[in-house]
Amino acid sequence: MCGNRRQLRVTYHCEFFVEATVLAATAMSSLSSKSDQEIGELLDEYGIKHGPVVGSTRPLYEKKLREAMAKGSKQNPSSDKTYYREEQEEVTYVHYRTPVRIKIFSSGRRYASPGYTRESMMDYEIEPSFHRTEAAYSHVSRSKPPPLKLSRDGIAKETTAAQTRFIPLWFQFLVFLGVAGFLYFVFTNMESPETNPFAKKLE
Amino acid sequence: MSSTSQKHKEFVAEPMGEKSVMALAGIGEVLGKRLEEKGFDKAYVVLGQFLVLKKDEELFRDWLKDTCGANAKQQSDCYSCLREWCDSFL
Protein backbone atom coordinates (compact mmCIF):
# COMPACT_ATOMS: atom_id res chain seq x y z
CA MET A 1 0.00 0.00 0.00
CA CYS A 2 2.85 2.29 0.85
CA GLY A 3 4.56 1.27 -2.33
CA ASN A 4 1.59 2.51 -4.29
CA ARG A 5 1.75 5.85 -2.55
CA ARG A 6 5.40 6.18 -3.37
CA GLN A 7 4.74 5.36 -6.98
CA LEU A 8 2.00 7.94 -7.05
CA ARG A 9 4.42 10.51 -5.71
CA VAL A 10 6.97 9.66 -8.38
CA THR A 11 4.31 9.97 -11.07
CA TYR A 12 3.34 13.38 -9.78
CA HIS A 13 7.02 14.34 -9.70
CA CYS A 14 7.52 13.32 -13.34
CA GLU A 15 4.32 14.90 -14.57
CA PHE A 16 5.10 18.14 -12.89
CA PHE A 17 8.62 18.23 -14.26
CA VAL A 18 7.39 17.67 -17.82
CA GLU A 19 4.75 20.34 -17.34
CA ALA A 20 7.34 22.73 -16.01
CA THR A 21 9.66 22.32 -18.98
CA VAL A 22 6.81 22.70 -21.44
CA LEU A 23 5.65 25.84 -19.67
CA ALA A 24 9.18 27.22 -19.67
CA ALA A 25 9.55 26.61 -23.40
CA THR A 26 6.30 28.38 -24.23
CA ALA A 27 7.13 31.22 -21.89
CA MET A 28 10.53 31.77 -23.46
CA SER A 29 9.19 31.91 -27.00
CA SER A 30 6.49 34.41 -26.11
CA LEU A 31 8.82 36.81 -24.28
CA SER A 32 9.15 39.15 -27.23
CA SER A 33 5.38 39.46 -27.52
CA LYS A 34 4.94 40.50 -23.91
CA SER A 35 4.41 44.11 -22.97
CA ASP A 36 7.09 46.13 -21.20
CA GLN A 37 5.15 45.96 -17.99
CA GLU A 38 4.87 42.18 -18.18
CA ILE A 39 8.61 41.93 -18.73
CA GLY A 40 9.11 44.05 -15.65
CA GLU A 41 6.82 41.83 -13.64
CA LEU A 42 8.62 38.72 -14.82
CA LEU A 43 11.93 40.25 -13.82
CA ASP A 44 10.54 40.84 -10.36
CA GLU A 45 9.31 37.28 -10.18
CA TYR A 46 12.78 35.96 -10.85
CA GLY A 47 14.27 38.45 -8.44
CA ILE A 48 16.29 40.20 -11.15
CA LYS A 49 17.20 43.75 -10.27
CA HIS A 50 16.20 46.03 -13.14
CA GLY A 51 15.42 49.56 -14.26
CA PRO A 52 12.61 50.69 -16.55
CA VAL A 53 11.93 48.44 -19.49
CA VAL A 54 12.46 50.75 -22.42
CA GLY A 55 13.51 50.26 -25.99
CA SER A 56 17.23 50.23 -25.26
CA THR A 57 16.99 48.01 -22.17
CA ARG A 58 14.44 45.50 -23.35
CA PRO A 59 16.78 43.17 -25.26
CA LEU A 60 19.03 42.96 -22.23
CA TYR A 61 16.14 42.11 -19.91
CA GLU A 62 14.71 39.56 -22.31
CA LYS A 63 18.08 37.88 -22.42
CA LYS A 64 18.29 37.88 -18.64
CA LEU A 65 14.83 36.40 -18.38
CA ARG A 66 15.68 33.63 -20.81
CA GLU A 67 18.77 32.79 -18.81
CA ALA A 68 16.81 32.83 -15.60
CA MET A 69 14.07 30.67 -17.09
CA ALA A 70 16.52 28.12 -18.40
CA LYS A 71 18.30 27.95 -15.08
CA GLY A 72 15.65 28.94 -12.61
CA SER A 73 12.48 27.53 -14.03
CA LYS A 74 13.56 24.21 -12.68
CA GLN A 75 14.05 25.78 -9.31
CA ASN A 76 10.84 27.72 -9.02
CA PRO A 77 8.38 24.96 -9.72
CA SER A 78 10.62 22.46 -7.99
CA SER A 79 10.34 24.43 -4.80
CA ASP A 80 6.61 24.35 -5.35
CA LYS A 81 7.07 20.72 -6.06
CA THR A 82 8.46 19.96 -2.67
CA TYR A 83 5.69 22.02 -1.17
CA TYR A 84 3.22 20.15 -3.30
CA ARG A 85 4.63 16.84 -2.23
CA GLU A 86 4.35 17.77 1.38
CA GLU A 87 0.84 18.99 0.79
CA GLN A 88 0.00 15.81 -0.93
CA GLU A 89 1.47 13.82 1.87
CA GLU A 90 -0.63 15.73 4.29
CA VAL A 91 -3.81 15.13 2.36
CA THR A 92 -3.33 11.42 2.04
CA TYR A 93 -2.21 11.32 5.62
CA VAL A 94 -5.43 12.75 6.93
CA HIS A 95 -7.28 10.27 4.80
CA TYR A 96 -5.59 7.31 6.34
CA ARG A 97 -5.33 8.70 9.77
CA THR A 98 -8.87 9.60 10.72
CA PRO A 99 -10.58 6.25 10.47
CA VAL A 100 -7.81 4.59 12.45
CA ARG A 101 -7.91 7.26 15.11
CA ILE A 102 -11.60 7.08 15.73
CA LYS A 103 -11.48 3.34 15.98
CA ILE A 104 -8.65 3.32 18.44
CA PHE A 105 -10.08 6.04 20.59
CA SER A 106 -13.41 4.31 20.82
CA SER A 107 -11.82 1.09 21.95
CA GLY A 108 -9.96 2.71 24.82
CA ARG A 109 -6.29 2.75 25.57
CA ARG A 110 -5.18 0.51 22.79
CA TYR A 111 -3.07 3.17 21.16
CA ALA A 112 -0.60 3.03 24.01
CA SER A 113 0.45 -0.49 23.13
CA PRO A 114 2.85 -0.85 20.28
CA GLY A 115 0.91 -3.67 18.68
CA TYR A 116 -2.36 -2.10 17.55
CA THR A 117 -3.18 -5.56 16.41
CA ARG A 118 -6.13 -7.79 17.12
CA GLU A 119 -8.45 -4.83 17.05
CA SER A 120 -10.05 -5.79 13.80
CA MET A 121 -9.10 -6.78 10.31
CA MET A 122 -9.70 -3.24 9.11
CA ASP A 123 -7.28 -1.83 11.62
CA TYR A 124 -4.63 -4.31 10.79
CA GLU A 125 -4.86 -3.47 7.09
CA ILE A 126 -4.39 0.18 7.72
CA GLU A 127 -1.76 -0.40 10.37
CA PRO A 128 1.29 -0.93 8.13
CA SER A 129 0.57 2.31 6.33
CA PHE A 130 -0.02 3.89 9.68
CA HIS A 131 3.44 2.88 10.79
CA ARG A 132 4.87 4.24 7.59
CA THR A 133 2.93 7.44 7.88
CA GLU A 134 4.09 7.67 11.46
CA ALA A 135 7.66 7.75 10.21
CA ALA A 136 6.73 10.13 7.43
CA TYR A 137 4.86 12.26 9.89
CA SER A 138 7.80 12.52 12.22
CA HIS A 139 9.90 13.37 9.19
CA VAL A 140 7.49 16.00 7.97
CA SER A 141 6.86 17.42 11.35
CA ARG A 142 10.45 18.49 11.61
CA SER A 143 10.15 20.74 8.58
CA LYS A 144 6.53 21.80 8.79
CA PRO A 145 4.26 20.47 11.52
CA PRO A 146 0.65 20.78 10.35
CA PRO A 147 -1.56 22.32 13.03
CA LEU A 148 -4.63 20.48 11.80
CA LYS A 149 -3.26 17.12 12.75
CA LEU A 150 -1.74 18.09 16.04
CA SER A 151 -5.07 19.25 17.37
CA ARG A 152 -6.70 15.97 16.61
CA ASP A 153 -3.94 13.50 17.10
CA GLY A 154 -1.71 15.46 19.38
CA ILE A 155 -2.47 13.42 22.46
CA ALA A 156 -1.99 10.14 20.64
CA LYS A 157 1.11 11.40 18.96
CA GLU A 158 2.58 12.51 22.24
CA THR A 159 1.98 9.18 23.87
CA THR A 160 3.21 7.25 20.86
CA ALA A 161 6.24 9.50 20.60
CA ALA A 162 6.76 9.38 24.32
CA GLN A 163 6.39 5.67 24.15
CA THR A 164 9.62 5.42 22.22
CA ARG A 165 11.27 7.47 24.93
CA PHE A 166 9.97 5.55 27.94
CA ILE A 167 12.57 2.86 27.86
CA PRO A 168 15.58 5.16 28.17
CA LEU A 169 13.62 7.38 30.54
CA TRP A 170 13.41 4.66 33.17
CA PHE A 171 17.12 4.33 32.95
CA GLN A 172 17.50 8.00 33.48
CA PHE A 173 15.30 7.91 36.53
CA LEU A 174 17.24 5.04 38.00
CA VAL A 175 20.56 6.72 37.42
CA PHE A 176 19.21 9.94 38.86
CA LEU A 177 17.94 8.16 41.96
CA GLY A 178 21.22 6.33 42.30
CA VAL A 179 23.24 9.49 42.13
CA ALA A 180 20.86 11.27 44.50
CA GLY A 181 21.07 8.42 46.97
CA PHE A 182 24.82 8.36 46.80
CA LEU A 183 25.03 12.09 47.37
CA TYR A 184 22.67 11.81 50.32
CA PHE A 185 24.80 9.04 51.77
CA VAL A 186 27.94 11.15 51.42
CA PHE A 187 26.14 14.12 52.94
CA THR A 188 24.98 12.18 56.00
CA ASN A 189 28.50 10.88 56.49
CA MET A 190 29.85 14.37 56.51
CA GLU A 191 27.47 15.37 59.25
CA SER A 192 29.46 13.53 61.96
CA PRO A 193 32.74 15.45 62.26
CA GLU A 194 33.97 13.80 65.47
CA THR A 195 35.09 10.67 63.80
CA ASN A 196 37.56 11.08 61.03
CA PRO A 197 35.58 10.56 57.84
CA PHE A 198 38.66 9.30 56.06
CA ALA A 199 39.31 6.69 58.69
CA LYS A 200 35.70 5.70 58.55
CA LYS A 201 35.86 5.35 54.85
CA LEU A 202 39.06 3.34 55.00
CA GLU A 203 37.44 0.98 57.43
CA MET B 1 48.88 55.82 -7.33
CA SER B 2 45.39 55.36 -8.75
CA SER B 3 44.77 52.66 -11.28
CA THR B 4 42.68 54.85 -13.56
CA SER B 5 43.94 55.75 -16.98
CA GLN B 6 44.63 59.15 -18.43
CA LYS B 7 41.46 58.89 -20.47
CA HIS B 8 39.48 58.30 -17.32
CA LYS B 9 40.99 61.31 -15.58
CA GLU B 10 40.28 63.56 -18.53
CA PHE B 11 36.71 62.39 -18.86
CA VAL B 12 35.74 62.81 -15.22
CA ALA B 13 37.39 66.20 -14.94
CA GLU B 14 34.69 68.12 -16.79
CA PRO B 15 31.11 67.93 -18.14
CA MET B 16 31.06 65.62 -21.14
CA GLY B 17 29.11 67.94 -23.42
CA GLU B 18 29.19 66.58 -26.95
CA LYS B 19 32.19 64.31 -26.50
CA SER B 20 32.26 61.25 -28.71
CA VAL B 21 31.61 57.85 -27.26
CA MET B 22 35.26 57.04 -27.81
CA ALA B 23 36.17 59.56 -25.15
CA LEU B 24 34.87 57.11 -22.57
CA ALA B 25 37.48 55.08 -20.72
CA GLY B 26 37.53 51.49 -21.95
CA ILE B 27 35.92 52.39 -25.28
CA GLY B 28 38.40 52.47 -28.13
CA GLU B 29 38.00 52.64 -31.87
CA VAL B 30 36.52 49.22 -32.41
CA LEU B 31 34.05 49.31 -29.57
CA GLY B 32 33.23 52.92 -30.33
CA LYS B 33 32.32 52.05 -33.90
CA ARG B 34 30.07 49.24 -32.77
CA LEU B 35 28.30 51.50 -30.30
CA GLU B 36 27.82 54.17 -32.93
CA GLU B 37 26.27 51.64 -35.26
CA LYS B 38 23.78 50.79 -32.58
CA GLY B 39 22.88 54.44 -32.24
CA PHE B 40 25.04 55.32 -29.25
CA ASP B 41 27.05 57.90 -31.07
CA LYS B 42 27.73 60.30 -28.21
CA ALA B 43 29.02 59.78 -24.70
CA TYR B 44 25.84 61.26 -23.26
CA VAL B 45 23.72 58.59 -24.97
CA VAL B 46 25.75 55.92 -23.22
CA LEU B 47 25.31 57.97 -20.08
CA GLY B 48 21.58 57.86 -20.70
CA GLN B 49 21.70 54.09 -20.92
CA PHE B 50 23.81 53.97 -17.78
CA LEU B 51 21.20 56.00 -15.93
CA VAL B 52 18.27 54.01 -17.26
CA LEU B 53 19.99 50.92 -15.91
CA LYS B 54 19.91 52.72 -12.57
CA LYS B 55 23.68 52.98 -12.47
CA ASP B 56 23.79 49.28 -11.60
CA GLU B 57 27.20 47.81 -12.30
CA GLU B 58 26.12 44.33 -13.27
CA LEU B 59 23.36 45.47 -15.57
CA PHE B 60 25.52 48.06 -17.25
CA ARG B 61 28.40 45.66 -17.76
CA ASP B 62 26.04 43.04 -19.21
CA TRP B 63 24.54 45.59 -21.52
CA LEU B 64 27.94 46.82 -22.68
CA LYS B 65 29.11 43.30 -23.33
CA ASP B 66 25.97 42.49 -25.34
CA THR B 67 26.00 45.73 -27.29
CA CYS B 68 29.63 46.06 -28.35
CA GLY B 69 31.40 42.97 -27.07
CA ALA B 70 33.49 44.70 -24.43
CA ASN B 71 35.66 42.45 -22.30
CA ALA B 72 35.72 42.51 -18.53
CA LYS B 73 38.40 45.18 -18.25
CA GLN B 74 36.76 47.44 -20.77
CA GLN B 75 33.42 47.03 -19.04
CA SER B 76 34.99 47.86 -15.72
CA ASP B 77 36.80 50.93 -17.05
CA CYS B 78 33.72 52.32 -18.73
CA TYR B 79 31.56 51.71 -15.70
CA SER B 80 33.90 53.40 -13.23
CA CYS B 81 34.42 56.28 -15.63
CA LEU B 82 30.71 56.98 -15.91
CA ARG B 83 30.16 56.33 -12.23
CA GLU B 84 32.74 58.86 -11.20
CA TRP B 85 31.46 61.36 -13.68
CA CYS B 86 27.99 61.04 -12.23
CA ASP B 87 29.31 61.43 -8.71
CA SER B 88 30.78 64.76 -9.68
CA PHE B 89 28.27 66.23 -12.11
CA LEU B 90 24.94 64.52 -11.91
XYZ file of C-alpha atoms in Angstrom:
293
model
C 0.000 0.000 0.000
C 2.847 2.291 0.852
C 4.558 1.266 -2.332
C 1.589 2.509 -4.286
C 1.750 5.845 -2.550
C 5.403 6.175 -3.375
C 4.738 5.362 -6.981
C 2.000 7.937 -7.054
C 4.416 10.508 -5.705
C 6.969 9.658 -8.378
C 4.309 9.972 -11.067
C 3.344 13.382 -9.778
C 7.016 14.336 -9.702
C 7.519 13.319 -13.343
C 4.320 14.904 -14.567
C 5.095 18.145 -12.887
C 8.615 18.230 -14.262
C 7.388 17.667 -17.815
C 4.753 20.337 -17.338
C 7.338 22.732 -16.011
C 9.664 22.318 -18.975
C 6.806 22.704 -21.442
C 5.653 25.841 -19.674
C 9.178 27.216 -19.675
C 9.552 26.615 -23.403
C 6.295 28.378 -24.235
C 7.132 31.222 -21.892
C 10.527 31.774 -23.460
C 9.187 31.909 -27.000
C 6.486 34.412 -26.113
C 8.823 36.808 -24.280
C 9.146 39.149 -27.233
C 5.382 39.462 -27.519
C 4.942 40.500 -23.912
C 4.413 44.109 -22.965
C 7.092 46.131 -21.202
C 5.152 45.957 -17.987
C 4.868 42.179 -18.184
C 8.606 41.925 -18.733
C 9.111 44.050 -15.647
C 6.821 41.827 -13.640
C 8.618 38.716 -14.825
C 11.934 40.247 -13.819
C 10.536 40.840 -10.357
C 9.314 37.279 -10.182
C 12.777 35.963 -10.846
C 14.273 38.450 -8.442
C 16.293 40.202 -11.146
C 17.202 43.753 -10.275
C 16.199 46.027 -13.141
C 15.416 49.558 -14.260
C 12.608 50.692 -16.546
C 11.928 48.438 -19.488
C 12.456 50.754 -22.421
C 13.515 50.264 -25.994
C 17.227 50.225 -25.257
C 16.994 48.015 -22.173
C 14.438 45.498 -23.345
C 16.784 43.165 -25.258
C 19.033 42.960 -22.226
C 16.143 42.105 -19.910
C 14.708 39.562 -22.305
C 18.083 37.877 -22.423
C 18.289 37.878 -18.641
C 14.826 36.404 -18.378
C 15.684 33.635 -20.813
C 18.768 32.785 -18.812
C 16.807 32.830 -15.599
C 14.069 30.674 -17.087
C 16.525 28.120 -18.399
C 18.301 27.949 -15.083
C 15.650 28.937 -12.613
C 12.477 27.531 -14.028
C 13.558 24.209 -12.680
C 14.054 25.781 -9.307
C 10.836 27.721 -9.019
C 8.381 24.958 -9.724
C 10.615 22.458 -7.992
C 10.344 24.432 -4.799
C 6.615 24.348 -5.348
C 7.072 20.718 -6.057
C 8.462 19.956 -2.668
C 5.691 22.016 -1.170
C 3.215 20.151 -3.301
C 4.627 16.844 -2.234
C 4.347 17.774 1.378
C 0.836 18.988 0.792
C 0.001 15.805 -0.928
C 1.466 13.822 1.872
C -0.635 15.735 4.293
C -3.808 15.130 2.356
C -3.328 11.423 2.043
C -2.205 11.316 5.619
C -5.428 12.754 6.932
C -7.284 10.269 4.803
C -5.587 7.310 6.339
C -5.331 8.704 9.772
C -8.867 9.603 10.724
C -10.577 6.251 10.470
C -7.806 4.595 12.454
C -7.906 7.257 15.114
C -11.601 7.076 15.732
C -11.476 3.340 15.975
C -8.649 3.317 18.438
C -10.077 6.044 20.594
C -13.413 4.306 20.823
C -11.817 1.094 21.950
C -9.963 2.714 24.823
C -6.286 2.754 25.569
C -5.182 0.508 22.794
C -3.068 3.167 21.162
C -0.596 3.030 24.010
C 0.449 -0.493 23.126
C 2.855 -0.854 20.279
C 0.913 -3.666 18.683
C -2.358 -2.100 17.555
C -3.185 -5.563 16.411
C -6.132 -7.793 17.122
C -8.453 -4.832 17.052
C -10.047 -5.792 13.797
C -9.101 -6.777 10.312
C -9.700 -3.244 9.108
C -7.284 -1.827 11.619
C -4.627 -4.311 10.790
C -4.863 -3.474 7.094
C -4.387 0.178 7.717
C -1.759 -0.405 10.371
C 1.285 -0.930 8.131
C 0.575 2.306 6.327
C -0.025 3.889 9.680
C 3.443 2.876 10.786
C 4.867 4.238 7.591
C 2.934 7.437 7.876
C 4.087 7.672 11.456
C 7.665 7.747 10.208
C 6.727 10.127 7.435
C 4.858 12.265 9.887
C 7.796 12.523 12.221
C 9.897 13.366 9.191
C 7.494 15.998 7.968
C 6.860 17.421 11.355
C 10.451 18.493 11.614
C 10.148 20.736 8.583
C 6.532 21.802 8.790
C 4.260 20.467 11.519
C 0.649 20.779 10.355
C -1.560 22.317 13.034
C -4.635 20.477 11.804
C -3.255 17.122 12.751
C -1.743 18.090 16.042
C -5.069 19.247 17.372
C -6.704 15.968 16.614
C -3.940 13.499 17.101
C -1.710 15.463 19.384
C -2.467 13.418 22.457
C -1.989 10.142 20.643
C 1.110 11.404 18.956
C 2.584 12.507 22.239
C 1.975 9.181 23.866
C 3.210 7.247 20.858
C 6.236 9.496 20.603
C 6.764 9.381 24.320
C 6.395 5.668 24.149
C 9.617 5.415 22.220
C 11.268 7.471 24.927
C 9.969 5.547 27.943
C 12.574 2.864 27.861
C 15.584 5.160 28.170
C 13.617 7.376 30.541
C 13.413 4.656 33.172
C 17.121 4.327 32.946
C 17.504 8.004 33.477
C 15.304 7.908 36.533
C 17.239 5.042 38.003
C 20.556 6.722 37.419
C 19.210 9.936 38.860
C 17.943 8.162 41.960
C 21.217 6.331 42.304
C 23.243 9.490 42.127
C 20.861 11.266 44.500
C 21.069 8.420 46.968
C 24.816 8.358 46.795
C 25.030 12.090 47.365
C 22.672 11.806 50.320
C 24.799 9.042 51.774
C 27.936 11.152 51.421
C 26.140 14.121 52.938
C 24.976 12.178 55.995
C 28.504 10.879 56.486
C 29.854 14.366 56.514
C 27.466 15.368 59.250
C 29.463 13.533 61.957
C 32.738 15.449 62.263
C 33.968 13.802 65.466
C 35.090 10.666 63.805
C 37.560 11.078 61.030
C 35.585 10.562 57.836
C 38.656 9.295 56.062
C 39.310 6.685 58.689
C 35.696 5.705 58.551
C 35.859 5.348 54.851
C 39.058 3.338 55.002
C 37.441 0.983 57.427
C 48.877 55.817 -7.331
C 45.392 55.358 -8.746
C 44.774 52.661 -11.276
C 42.676 54.852 -13.561
C 43.943 55.750 -16.982
C 44.627 59.155 -18.427
C 41.462 58.885 -20.473
C 39.481 58.303 -17.318
C 40.991 61.312 -15.584
C 40.284 63.556 -18.526
C 36.708 62.390 -18.857
C 35.743 62.811 -15.218
C 37.389 66.196 -14.939
C 34.693 68.122 -16.793
C 31.110 67.927 -18.141
C 31.060 65.624 -21.135
C 29.105 67.941 -23.424
C 29.193 66.583 -26.950
C 32.191 64.307 -26.502
C 32.259 61.254 -28.715
C 31.607 57.851 -27.264
C 35.260 57.041 -27.808
C 36.170 59.557 -25.145
C 34.870 57.110 -22.572
C 37.476 55.075 -20.720
C 37.529 51.490 -21.948
C 35.925 52.392 -25.281
C 38.399 52.474 -28.125
C 37.999 52.643 -31.872
C 36.524 49.216 -32.411
C 34.046 49.315 -29.572
C 33.227 52.919 -30.326
C 32.317 52.048 -33.896
C 30.070 49.240 -32.772
C 28.302 51.502 -30.304
C 27.817 54.173 -32.934
C 26.272 51.639 -35.264
C 23.785 50.791 -32.584
C 22.875 54.437 -32.236
C 25.045 55.321 -29.250
C 27.053 57.903 -31.065
C 27.728 60.302 -28.207
C 29.016 59.778 -24.695
C 25.837 61.258 -23.262
C 23.723 58.587 -24.970
C 25.754 55.920 -23.216
C 25.311 57.970 -20.083
C 21.583 57.855 -20.700
C 21.700 54.090 -20.916
C 23.808 53.973 -17.779
C 21.200 56.001 -15.932
C 18.268 54.006 -17.257
C 19.988 50.924 -15.915
C 19.908 52.719 -12.574
C 23.680 52.980 -12.469
C 23.791 49.281 -11.600
C 27.203 47.811 -12.303
C 26.123 44.332 -13.271
C 23.358 45.468 -15.575
C 25.519 48.062 -17.252
C 28.396 45.659 -17.764
C 26.043 43.043 -19.206
C 24.541 45.593 -21.525
C 27.944 46.824 -22.677
C 29.111 43.302 -23.332
C 25.968 42.493 -25.342
C 26.000 45.728 -27.293
C 29.626 46.062 -28.348
C 31.396 42.965 -27.072
C 33.488 44.700 -24.428
C 35.664 42.454 -22.303
C 35.722 42.515 -18.527
C 38.399 45.180 -18.247
C 36.755 47.443 -20.772
C 33.419 47.032 -19.044
C 34.987 47.863 -15.724
C 36.798 50.933 -17.051
C 33.716 52.316 -18.730
C 31.564 51.713 -15.696
C 33.904 53.398 -13.228
C 34.420 56.282 -15.627
C 30.711 56.978 -15.907
C 30.163 56.327 -12.229
C 32.736 58.857 -11.201
C 31.458 61.362 -13.679
C 27.991 61.039 -12.234
C 29.312 61.435 -8.708
C 30.776 64.762 -9.681
C 28.273 66.231 -12.106
C 24.942 64.523 -11.910
